[in-house]
Every structure is written in structure tokens, then in C-alpha cells.
Amino acid sequence: MEHSSRAPYPAPSIPQPIRPDGAGAVDKGPRDVMRDMQNPDMLVPPVTDAGLIPNLRFWFSDTHMTLNHGGWSREVTIRELPIATTLAGVNMSLTPGGVRELHWHQQAEWSYMLLGHARITAVDQNGRNFIADVGPGDLWYFPPGIPHSIQGLEDGCEFLLVFDDGHFSDLNTLSISDWFAHTPKEVLAANFGVAQEAFRDIPTGQVYIYQDKVPGPIASQEVTSPYGTVPFPFKHSLLAQPPLKTPGGSVRIVDSTNFPASQKIAAALVEIEPGAMRELHWHPNNDEWQYYLTGQGRMTVFGGDGAARTFDVRAGDVGYVPFAYGHYIQNTGTDTLWFLEIFKSSRFEDVSLNQWMALTPTELVASNLHASPELMHALRKVKWPVVKYPPPMR
Ligand code: MN
Ligand code: MN
């Protein structure tokens, strides 16, 4: 006892790369203990991990912050997470009245409002316009090439933007201020039928985000288009959608079947209670881009040929799963884990390992896996497309 009270380090609180069976050794060299503590499954991987799965996780906390009067943004793109070719994500905040300026881009834009409120506007190729206020749990979707804007309301806002190209950057979009700045004034004058003097105060470059006053009620800003409004609204209230309840959590799926505007991006909002897991599964349509909203967890990805790798994830992280790779996510914390699974696809698609096995001839499954009677009995109880369920007690 005397010895332990004089130990220079509180040994149990400093994790070491050592397995319970003694494999590994104490890390005495330079190290980031805080980061090691957040990554227990990176420091001591499960013995089942093996092979050459590349990095499948990145932290918004390790990205460049673009700070403007009116808000900030940071992004996880192929430059931060090289495997993420299908989608890129931007985390943005706007102050009350802060504006993400009028702009457009080649990529589809899908967004989830994390907190606060914003007003979004757009006009489509047929002159049909759109304006809406969005709050926590709401989505929006702007098709590729359609011009739009976002403005923070009284309480400001923070949201996640997802684009259907990993090479995207929100700092490299087509902005109205940028175009004005790079068009000769005589051309602007001819285009709008006014004297060049009318453009004396235009910005000299891309504005991106700027501070404005909080706009009035939506009715005070509406513009009536002779062509009407967009046929499929660009807003969808995802959190208000009744969830599919499962043992251990819930899931809300949104794709072109219930949000018709969203032709290029599909998603699921998943809730995993403490101790529960998102079951073993994969997706037969495309890669999965994840954003962790709350809590902490552990994801293992299986890539075939003996390759599997485990990642610790927490709120604010981005995860990625290559097309068809098997995976599961466990809630390893004491808070509920919420995360988004997002796909470059018009439909959400998912293959459940349990369901596949339950609907395959019993003798075949049993002989292939040398399956125990207990496992075969458990499979016969699979009655629904299992989204997730609590793991067996260990
Ligand atoms: Mn945009
Ligand atoms: Mn998945």
C-alpha cells in the first residue's frame, strides 16, 4: 500500500498497449495520453482485428476552421479522409442574422439541423421558388446546380452539410458575390439595364459568410413567383418522423421514397441505447458516410480476406464504411448514441446478417458455420428486419 501511494503515476488511469494475456509492452516514449484514452480500441485492438483496412474515421476537431463575422465552417473531405470518395461533410454555424451567401455548386446538398433555427431559400430551373424555416432535426436538400442561401434566425444555428462528392469543398462553390466581382462592370450594366454606377459598392470577392440583421417573419420575406413554388419541398422534418422502434434503439430512414426532392442522398438517423448495438450488416448500394451526434461507441469494419479494424467514435466524429463491407456499432458509453448513416443513393438499403441467415435453408447455415443449437434456435426467432438489438449479456 505504501508503495502504491508513492507511485509517480496513477497507473490505472494511463492506458497501455498491453492485452490481458500480456501481449504488448508499456509505452514509455512520447505519446498523447488524452488521445490514447479516447481510443482504447486503437491502443489495444480486439484480437480479431487484422489486415490492412485503411483509416475510416476523422474528427471535425482536427480540421481547419474558417471564421467569419456571421459564423464559421469546417469540413471533412477527401483531403482529410482519403477513402471518403462518395461524400464530403461540412459543419457550419451561423450567428443570429448570419448569412451563408447566395451560391450554388455542382454537387447535391443534404443538411441536418443540429441546433437552433435557419431560413433557407432556393429557386429552381423553372423559376419556382422555395423558402422555409428549419429547426433541430429538420433536413434540407438542394439538387445539384440549384442556387440557394441559409440565414441564422433569432437563436443562430449549427448544422451538418453533406455533398455527394468527396472532392467537394464549401470554400470552392459558385457564389453570387464572386461572380459579380469577376464580371466587367459594363457587362453587369448591360445585363441589368442600369448604369455602371449602380455597382459602385459590390463586394470585391467572394463573401462566403457575413453578418446581417435577423430577418423578419417568413411571411414578410416571401416572394410570389409567377411559376409557383417547387413541386417537391426541399425541407423534411426527419426527427418528427415516427421512428422504427427496435429493441435497443430506433431508426428513422429518409430517402427519395418519403422525401421526393432527395434524389441523390439517402440517410438513416439511428439511436442506440447504452449497452445496445447496431447489428452486423452491410449496404448493397454504396459507401456509408457517418456523423456521430451524441455519445460514444465502437465500430468494427470487416473487409474480407481476414481484414477487420475497430475504431472508437464519439460525438463530432465522421466515420466511413466502404461499399458492402460488413460492420456493426456498439454504444460503449452511458449516454444514448445518436448518429447519421448517409449514402450517395436515391434509396436507403441495408442487408441484415441475421435476416440473411434466418431466411436461408437451416441445414446449410448450420453446416457452414458448425452452428450450435442455441444459435440456430435464436435465428428462428428473427421476425423482422432487425435494425439493432441489445447484445447478449457477457
Ligand atoms: Mn450550398
Ligand atoms: Mn451501416
Short mmCIF file of C-alpha atoms and ligand atoms in Angstrom, two decimals:
data_model
loop_
_atom_site.label_atom_id
_atom_site.label_comp_id
_atom_site.label_asym_id
_atom_site.label_seq_id
_atom_site.Cartn_x
_atom_site.Cartn_y
_atom_site.Cartn_z
CA MET A 1 0.00 0.00 0.00
CA GLU A 2 2.83 2.33 0.89
CA HIS A 3 4.41 1.71 -2.48
CA SER A 4 1.29 2.44 -4.49
CA SER A 5 0.65 5.70 -2.62
CA ARG A 6 4.08 6.95 -3.68
CA ALA A 7 3.86 5.76 -7.29
CA PRO A 8 4.74 8.65 -9.65
CA TYR A 9 1.74 7.96 -11.88
CA PRO A 10 -1.77 6.83 -11.01
CA ALA A 11 -1.08 3.75 -13.12
CA PRO A 12 -4.66 2.54 -13.67
CA SER A 13 -5.67 5.83 -15.35
CA ILE A 14 -2.94 5.69 -18.02
CA PRO A 15 -3.81 3.11 -20.67
CA GLN A 16 -1.00 0.96 -22.01
CA PRO A 17 -0.77 -1.08 -25.23
CA ILE A 18 -0.92 -4.36 -23.33
CA ARG A 19 -3.52 -7.13 -23.65
CA PRO A 20 -4.83 -9.00 -20.59
CA ASP A 21 -2.74 -12.01 -21.73
CA GLY A 22 0.43 -9.88 -21.51
CA ALA A 23 0.96 -9.23 -25.23
CA GLY A 24 2.39 -5.75 -25.88
CA ALA A 25 4.55 -3.52 -23.69
CA VAL A 26 4.38 -0.28 -21.75
CA ASP A 27 4.60 2.84 -23.94
CA LYS A 28 7.30 4.93 -22.25
CA GLY A 29 8.01 7.22 -25.18
CA PRO A 30 6.39 10.39 -26.48
CA ARG A 31 2.64 9.91 -26.53
CA ASP A 32 -0.69 11.74 -26.41
CA VAL A 33 -2.32 10.14 -23.38
CA MET A 34 -5.55 12.11 -23.81
CA ARG A 35 -5.95 10.75 -27.31
CA ASP A 36 -4.97 7.22 -26.24
CA MET A 37 -7.68 7.38 -23.57
CA GLN A 38 -10.24 8.27 -26.24
CA ASN A 39 -9.07 5.40 -28.44
CA PRO A 40 -8.94 2.26 -26.27
CA ASP A 41 -9.65 0.02 -29.26
CA MET A 42 -6.89 1.64 -31.29
CA LEU A 43 -4.35 1.22 -28.47
CA VAL A 44 -5.42 -2.35 -27.68
CA PRO A 45 -7.34 -3.67 -30.70
CA PRO A 46 -9.63 -6.66 -30.35
CA VAL A 47 -7.66 -9.86 -31.13
CA THR A 48 -9.99 -10.37 -34.10
CA ASP A 49 -8.66 -7.21 -35.80
CA ALA A 50 -6.17 -7.93 -38.58
CA GLY A 51 -5.12 -6.87 -42.07
CA LEU A 52 -4.83 -3.60 -43.93
CA ILE A 53 -8.11 -1.70 -43.53
CA PRO A 54 -7.26 1.99 -44.08
CA ASN A 55 -8.28 4.81 -41.78
CA LEU A 56 -12.09 5.12 -41.66
CA ARG A 57 -12.54 7.96 -39.18
CA PHE A 58 -11.76 11.64 -38.88
CA TRP A 59 -12.51 14.26 -36.23
CA PHE A 60 -14.00 17.64 -37.05
CA SER A 61 -11.81 18.83 -34.14
CA ASP A 62 -8.73 18.23 -36.32
CA THR A 63 -9.94 20.30 -39.27
CA HIS A 64 -9.28 23.89 -40.33
CA MET A 65 -11.84 26.39 -39.01
CA THR A 66 -12.94 29.15 -41.39
CA LEU A 67 -14.00 32.06 -39.17
CA ASN A 68 -16.14 34.91 -40.47
CA HIS A 69 -18.27 37.63 -38.96
CA GLY A 70 -21.59 35.78 -39.11
CA GLY A 71 -20.39 32.24 -38.47
CA TRP A 72 -17.83 29.51 -39.06
CA SER A 73 -17.36 26.33 -41.04
CA ARG A 74 -15.04 23.33 -41.13
CA GLU A 75 -15.07 20.32 -43.41
CA VAL A 76 -14.12 16.66 -43.72
CA THR A 77 -13.44 15.88 -47.38
CA ILE A 78 -11.23 13.51 -49.34
CA ARG A 79 -8.30 15.72 -48.27
CA GLU A 80 -8.89 14.82 -44.61
CA LEU A 81 -10.22 11.27 -45.06
CA PRO A 82 -8.85 9.94 -48.35
CA ILE A 83 -11.11 6.88 -48.56
CA ALA A 84 -14.26 9.05 -48.49
CA THR A 85 -14.75 9.46 -52.23
CA THR A 86 -18.55 9.48 -52.38
CA LEU A 87 -19.47 12.20 -49.88
CA ALA A 88 -17.94 15.22 -48.13
CA GLY A 89 -19.24 16.90 -44.98
CA VAL A 90 -19.25 20.44 -43.65
CA ASN A 91 -20.05 21.50 -40.08
CA MET A 92 -21.30 25.10 -40.09
CA SER A 93 -22.61 27.59 -37.56
CA LEU A 94 -24.38 30.87 -38.30
CA THR A 95 -24.98 33.65 -35.77
CA PRO A 96 -28.42 35.27 -35.39
CA GLY A 97 -28.74 37.01 -38.76
CA GLY A 98 -25.52 35.42 -40.11
CA VAL A 99 -25.79 34.51 -43.80
CA ARG A 100 -24.22 31.76 -45.92
CA GLU A 101 -24.43 33.82 -49.07
CA LEU A 102 -26.37 33.15 -52.28
CA HIS A 103 -24.46 30.41 -54.12
CA TRP A 104 -24.70 27.14 -55.99
CA HIS A 105 -22.47 24.15 -56.77
CA GLN A 106 -22.15 21.06 -58.94
CA GLN A 107 -22.96 18.73 -56.03
CA ALA A 108 -26.23 17.88 -54.31
CA GLU A 109 -26.50 19.36 -50.80
CA TRP A 110 -28.15 17.47 -47.94
CA SER A 111 -28.27 19.00 -44.48
CA TYR A 112 -29.31 18.13 -40.94
CA MET A 113 -30.03 20.94 -38.46
CA LEU A 114 -28.22 20.19 -35.19
CA LEU A 115 -29.41 23.12 -33.08
CA GLY A 116 -31.07 26.49 -33.50
CA HIS A 117 -33.02 27.76 -36.48
CA ALA A 118 -32.30 29.00 -40.00
CA ARG A 119 -34.18 30.29 -43.03
CA ILE A 120 -33.35 28.64 -46.34
CA THR A 121 -34.19 29.87 -49.84
CA ALA A 122 -33.84 28.44 -53.35
CA VAL A 123 -35.11 28.96 -56.90
CA ASP A 124 -35.24 26.08 -59.39
CA GLN A 125 -34.57 25.95 -63.14
CA ASN A 126 -38.25 26.64 -63.88
CA GLY A 127 -38.42 29.81 -61.79
CA ARG A 128 -40.27 28.05 -58.97
CA ASN A 129 -39.09 29.33 -55.60
CA PHE A 130 -38.79 27.94 -52.11
CA ILE A 131 -38.45 29.45 -48.65
CA ALA A 132 -38.69 27.70 -45.29
CA ASP A 133 -37.57 27.93 -41.69
CA VAL A 134 -35.78 24.87 -40.35
CA GLY A 135 -35.11 23.79 -36.78
CA PRO A 136 -33.46 20.95 -34.86
CA GLY A 137 -33.97 17.58 -36.52
CA ASP A 138 -35.06 19.09 -39.84
CA LEU A 139 -33.37 18.31 -43.17
CA TRP A 140 -32.98 20.17 -46.38
CA TYR A 141 -31.86 19.06 -49.83
CA PHE A 142 -30.81 21.22 -52.75
CA PRO A 143 -30.32 19.45 -56.10
CA PRO A 144 -27.01 19.98 -57.93
CA GLY A 145 -26.80 23.39 -59.59
CA ILE A 146 -29.81 24.90 -57.82
CA PRO A 147 -29.00 28.30 -56.22
CA HIS A 148 -29.73 28.74 -52.53
CA SER A 149 -28.94 30.54 -49.24
CA ILE A 150 -29.01 29.91 -45.49
CA GLN A 151 -29.50 32.52 -42.74
CA GLY A 152 -29.45 32.11 -38.95
CA LEU A 153 -32.63 33.18 -37.14
CA GLU A 154 -33.02 34.64 -33.60
CA ASP A 155 -31.14 31.81 -31.86
CA GLY A 156 -28.49 31.23 -34.54
CA CYS A 157 -27.84 27.65 -35.64
CA GLU A 158 -25.39 24.83 -36.24
CA PHE A 159 -25.85 22.18 -38.93
CA LEU A 160 -24.18 19.39 -40.86
CA LEU A 161 -23.98 19.68 -44.64
CA VAL A 162 -23.26 16.64 -46.81
CA PHE A 163 -22.34 16.76 -50.52
CA ASP A 164 -22.36 13.87 -53.00
CA ASP A 165 -18.67 14.14 -53.94
CA GLY A 166 -15.72 13.57 -51.62
CA HIS A 167 -13.70 16.18 -53.55
CA PHE A 168 -16.18 18.94 -52.69
CA SER A 169 -15.11 21.97 -50.68
CA ASP A 170 -17.56 24.56 -49.37
CA LEU A 171 -14.80 27.12 -49.90
CA ASN A 172 -14.91 26.42 -53.65
CA THR A 173 -18.53 26.93 -54.64
CA LEU A 174 -20.08 29.32 -57.17
CA SER A 175 -21.01 32.46 -55.24
CA ILE A 176 -23.03 35.44 -56.39
CA SER A 177 -20.52 37.92 -54.93
CA ASP A 178 -17.59 36.14 -56.60
CA TRP A 179 -19.30 36.23 -60.00
CA PHE A 180 -20.17 39.92 -59.67
CA ALA A 181 -16.57 40.70 -58.66
CA HIS A 182 -15.24 38.87 -61.73
CA THR A 183 -17.61 40.35 -64.31
CA PRO A 184 -16.74 43.69 -66.04
CA LYS A 185 -18.97 46.48 -64.76
CA GLU A 186 -20.05 47.34 -68.30
CA VAL A 187 -21.31 43.78 -68.70
CA LEU A 188 -23.19 43.97 -65.40
CA ALA A 189 -24.65 47.31 -66.53
CA ALA A 190 -25.80 45.83 -69.84
CA ASN A 191 -27.18 42.69 -68.18
CA PHE A 192 -29.31 44.56 -65.64
CA GLY A 193 -30.09 47.62 -67.80
CA VAL A 194 -28.64 50.14 -65.34
CA ALA A 195 -25.61 52.46 -65.30
CA GLN A 196 -22.23 51.06 -64.13
CA GLU A 197 -22.51 53.43 -61.16
CA ALA A 198 -25.23 51.11 -59.80
CA PHE A 199 -22.46 48.58 -58.95
CA ARG A 200 -20.23 51.01 -57.04
CA ASP A 201 -20.49 49.13 -53.70
CA ILE A 202 -20.42 45.47 -54.76
CA PRO A 203 -18.01 43.15 -52.90
CA THR A 204 -14.57 42.75 -54.46
CA GLY A 205 -14.51 38.97 -53.97
CA GLN A 206 -16.36 36.00 -52.51
CA VAL A 207 -18.24 36.96 -49.33
CA TYR A 208 -19.00 33.35 -48.19
CA ILE A 209 -20.47 34.14 -44.75
CA TYR A 210 -21.43 37.61 -43.50
CA GLN A 211 -23.30 39.23 -40.62
CA ASP A 212 -26.74 40.65 -41.39
CA LYS A 213 -29.68 41.53 -39.15
CA VAL A 214 -32.13 38.81 -38.11
CA PRO A 215 -34.83 38.64 -40.80
CA GLY A 216 -38.49 39.30 -40.03
CA PRO A 217 -41.23 36.65 -40.08
CA ILE A 218 -41.20 34.37 -43.11
CA ALA A 219 -44.43 35.93 -44.45
CA SER A 220 -42.66 39.31 -44.63
CA GLN A 221 -39.97 37.86 -46.92
CA GLU A 222 -41.96 35.68 -49.28
CA VAL A 223 -41.68 36.48 -52.98
CA THR A 224 -44.52 35.35 -55.24
CA SER A 225 -43.23 33.63 -58.36
CA PRO A 226 -45.45 33.55 -61.46
CA TYR A 227 -44.29 29.93 -61.81
CA GLY A 228 -45.26 28.92 -58.29
CA THR A 229 -43.20 27.06 -55.72
CA VAL A 230 -41.01 23.98 -56.15
CA PRO A 231 -43.13 20.82 -56.66
CA PHE A 232 -41.24 18.78 -54.07
CA PRO A 233 -40.32 20.78 -50.97
CA PHE A 234 -36.60 20.98 -50.17
CA LYS A 235 -37.35 20.60 -46.42
CA HIS A 236 -38.16 17.43 -44.48
CA SER A 237 -38.75 17.07 -40.73
CA LEU A 238 -36.73 13.90 -40.03
CA LEU A 239 -36.86 13.89 -36.24
CA ALA A 240 -40.64 14.43 -36.34
CA GLN A 241 -40.98 11.29 -38.48
CA PRO A 242 -42.29 8.29 -36.46
CA PRO A 243 -39.29 6.03 -35.78
CA LEU A 244 -38.99 2.35 -36.43
CA LYS A 245 -38.62 1.16 -32.83
CA THR A 246 -36.39 -1.81 -32.16
CA PRO A 247 -35.02 -3.41 -29.02
CA GLY A 248 -32.10 -1.20 -28.05
CA GLY A 249 -32.98 1.87 -30.06
CA SER A 250 -34.75 3.34 -33.06
CA VAL A 251 -34.17 4.32 -36.66
CA ARG A 252 -35.65 6.92 -38.98
CA ILE A 253 -34.97 6.33 -42.67
CA VAL A 254 -35.19 9.16 -45.20
CA ASP A 255 -34.69 8.81 -48.93
CA SER A 256 -36.48 9.63 -52.18
CA THR A 257 -39.48 7.49 -51.15
CA ASN A 258 -40.51 9.81 -48.29
CA PHE A 259 -38.51 12.95 -49.22
CA PRO A 260 -39.00 13.05 -53.02
CA ALA A 261 -36.66 16.00 -53.58
CA SER A 262 -33.71 13.98 -52.24
CA GLN A 263 -32.84 12.05 -55.40
CA LYS A 264 -29.12 11.63 -54.76
CA ILE A 265 -28.73 11.23 -50.97
CA ALA A 266 -30.35 8.73 -48.58
CA ALA A 267 -29.88 8.53 -44.82
CA ALA A 268 -30.84 6.90 -41.56
CA LEU A 269 -30.93 8.60 -38.17
CA VAL A 270 -30.04 5.87 -35.68
CA GLU A 271 -30.43 5.80 -31.89
CA ILE A 272 -28.50 3.19 -29.89
CA GLU A 273 -29.17 2.93 -26.15
CA PRO A 274 -26.32 2.30 -23.70
CA GLY A 275 -25.27 -1.35 -23.95
CA ALA A 276 -27.04 -1.86 -27.27
CA MET A 277 -25.61 -2.17 -30.77
CA ARG A 278 -26.40 -1.56 -34.40
CA GLU A 279 -26.45 -5.14 -35.64
CA LEU A 280 -23.98 -6.80 -38.04
CA HIS A 281 -24.99 -5.64 -41.51
CA TRP A 282 -23.84 -4.08 -44.77
CA HIS A 283 -25.22 -1.94 -47.56
CA PRO A 284 -25.60 -3.31 -51.11
CA ASN A 285 -25.74 0.09 -52.83
CA ASN A 286 -22.86 2.37 -51.81
CA ASP A 287 -20.31 3.53 -49.22
CA GLU A 288 -21.62 4.81 -45.88
CA TRP A 289 -20.63 8.25 -44.51
CA GLN A 290 -21.37 8.66 -40.81
CA TYR A 291 -21.73 11.59 -38.45
CA TYR A 292 -21.89 10.99 -34.71
CA LEU A 293 -24.31 13.32 -32.95
CA THR A 294 -24.12 12.24 -29.29
CA GLY A 295 -22.45 9.66 -27.08
CA GLN A 296 -19.56 7.34 -27.85
CA GLY A 297 -19.18 3.98 -29.49
CA ARG A 298 -17.04 1.46 -31.25
CA MET A 299 -17.30 0.37 -34.87
CA THR A 300 -15.62 -2.65 -36.40
CA VAL A 301 -15.45 -2.90 -40.19
CA PHE A 302 -14.85 -6.23 -41.95
CA GLY A 303 -13.30 -6.06 -45.42
CA GLY A 304 -12.86 -9.72 -46.39
CA ASP A 305 -9.64 -11.76 -46.70
CA GLY A 306 -9.18 -11.72 -42.93
CA ALA A 307 -9.20 -7.92 -42.65
CA ALA A 308 -11.08 -6.22 -39.83
CA ARG A 309 -10.41 -3.00 -37.93
CA THR A 310 -12.04 -1.31 -34.95
CA PHE A 311 -12.47 2.44 -34.46
CA ASP A 312 -13.59 4.35 -31.38
CA VAL A 313 -16.09 7.07 -32.26
CA ARG A 314 -17.67 9.93 -30.37
CA ALA A 315 -19.89 12.96 -30.91
CA GLY A 316 -18.49 15.17 -33.67
CA ASP A 317 -16.65 12.37 -35.49
CA VAL A 318 -17.03 11.26 -39.08
CA GLY A 319 -16.90 7.55 -39.89
CA TYR A 320 -16.79 5.80 -43.23
CA VAL A 321 -17.58 2.28 -44.42
CA PRO A 322 -16.61 1.19 -47.96
CA PHE A 323 -19.32 -0.30 -50.17
CA ALA A 324 -20.57 -3.71 -48.94
CA TYR A 325 -18.05 -4.00 -46.09
CA GLY A 326 -19.61 -5.67 -43.02
CA HIS A 327 -19.89 -3.56 -39.87
CA TYR A 328 -21.57 -3.03 -36.52
CA ILE A 329 -21.59 -0.20 -33.99
CA GLN A 330 -21.74 -0.66 -30.22
CA ASN A 331 -22.69 2.04 -27.73
CA THR A 332 -19.76 1.92 -25.27
CA GLY A 333 -20.84 4.89 -23.15
CA THR A 334 -23.52 5.75 -20.61
CA ASP A 335 -25.41 8.19 -22.87
CA THR A 336 -27.57 7.32 -25.84
CA LEU A 337 -25.55 7.19 -29.07
CA TRP A 338 -27.18 9.01 -31.98
CA PHE A 339 -25.62 9.00 -35.42
CA LEU A 340 -26.43 9.51 -39.09
CA GLU A 341 -25.70 6.95 -41.82
CA ILE A 342 -25.61 8.77 -45.15
CA PHE A 343 -25.35 7.33 -48.68
CA LYS A 344 -24.90 8.67 -52.17
CA SER A 345 -28.07 6.93 -53.36
CA SER A 346 -31.74 7.59 -54.01
CA ARG A 347 -32.66 4.75 -51.62
CA PHE A 348 -31.59 3.52 -48.21
CA GLU A 349 -30.61 -0.17 -48.50
CA ASP A 350 -29.38 -2.50 -45.81
CA VAL A 351 -28.66 -6.25 -45.56
CA SER A 352 -29.03 -7.77 -42.09
CA LEU A 353 -26.72 -10.70 -41.31
CA ASN A 354 -29.36 -12.17 -39.01
CA GLN A 355 -32.11 -11.88 -41.56
CA TRP A 356 -29.97 -13.42 -44.31
CA MET A 357 -29.15 -16.39 -42.11
CA ALA A 358 -32.74 -16.79 -40.88
CA LEU A 359 -34.11 -16.90 -44.43
CA THR A 360 -31.52 -19.36 -45.79
CA PRO A 361 -32.03 -23.15 -45.51
CA THR A 362 -31.34 -24.08 -41.91
CA GLU A 363 -29.18 -27.13 -42.69
CA LEU A 364 -26.95 -25.04 -44.95
CA VAL A 365 -26.37 -22.32 -42.35
CA ALA A 366 -25.77 -24.90 -39.62
CA SER A 367 -23.26 -26.93 -41.64
CA ASN A 368 -21.42 -23.86 -42.99
CA LEU A 369 -20.83 -22.36 -39.53
CA HIS A 370 -20.83 -25.55 -37.44
CA ALA A 371 -23.61 -23.66 -35.72
CA SER A 372 -24.69 -24.63 -32.23
CA PRO A 373 -28.31 -25.50 -31.48
CA GLU A 374 -28.55 -22.27 -29.44
CA LEU A 375 -27.55 -20.15 -32.44
CA MET A 376 -29.97 -21.93 -34.75
CA HIS A 377 -32.74 -21.51 -32.19
CA ALA A 378 -32.01 -17.77 -31.90
CA LEU A 379 -32.18 -17.39 -35.69
CA ARG A 380 -35.67 -18.89 -35.79
CA LYS A 381 -36.83 -16.01 -33.59
CA VAL A 382 -35.81 -13.36 -36.13
CA LYS A 383 -39.18 -11.94 -37.13
CA TRP A 384 -38.50 -8.51 -38.55
CA PRO A 385 -35.76 -6.74 -40.45
CA VAL A 386 -33.58 -6.30 -37.39
CA VAL A 387 -32.12 -2.84 -37.16
CA LYS A 388 -30.38 -3.43 -33.90
CA TYR A 389 -30.81 -5.20 -30.62
CA PRO A 390 -29.04 -5.43 -27.29
CA PRO A 391 -26.06 -7.76 -27.30
CA PRO A 392 -26.18 -10.92 -25.23
CA MET A 393 -25.04 -10.45 -21.66
CA ARG A 394 -21.34 -11.09 -21.32
MN MN B 1 -24.63 25.09 -50.69
MN MN B 2 -24.35 0.72 -41.86
#
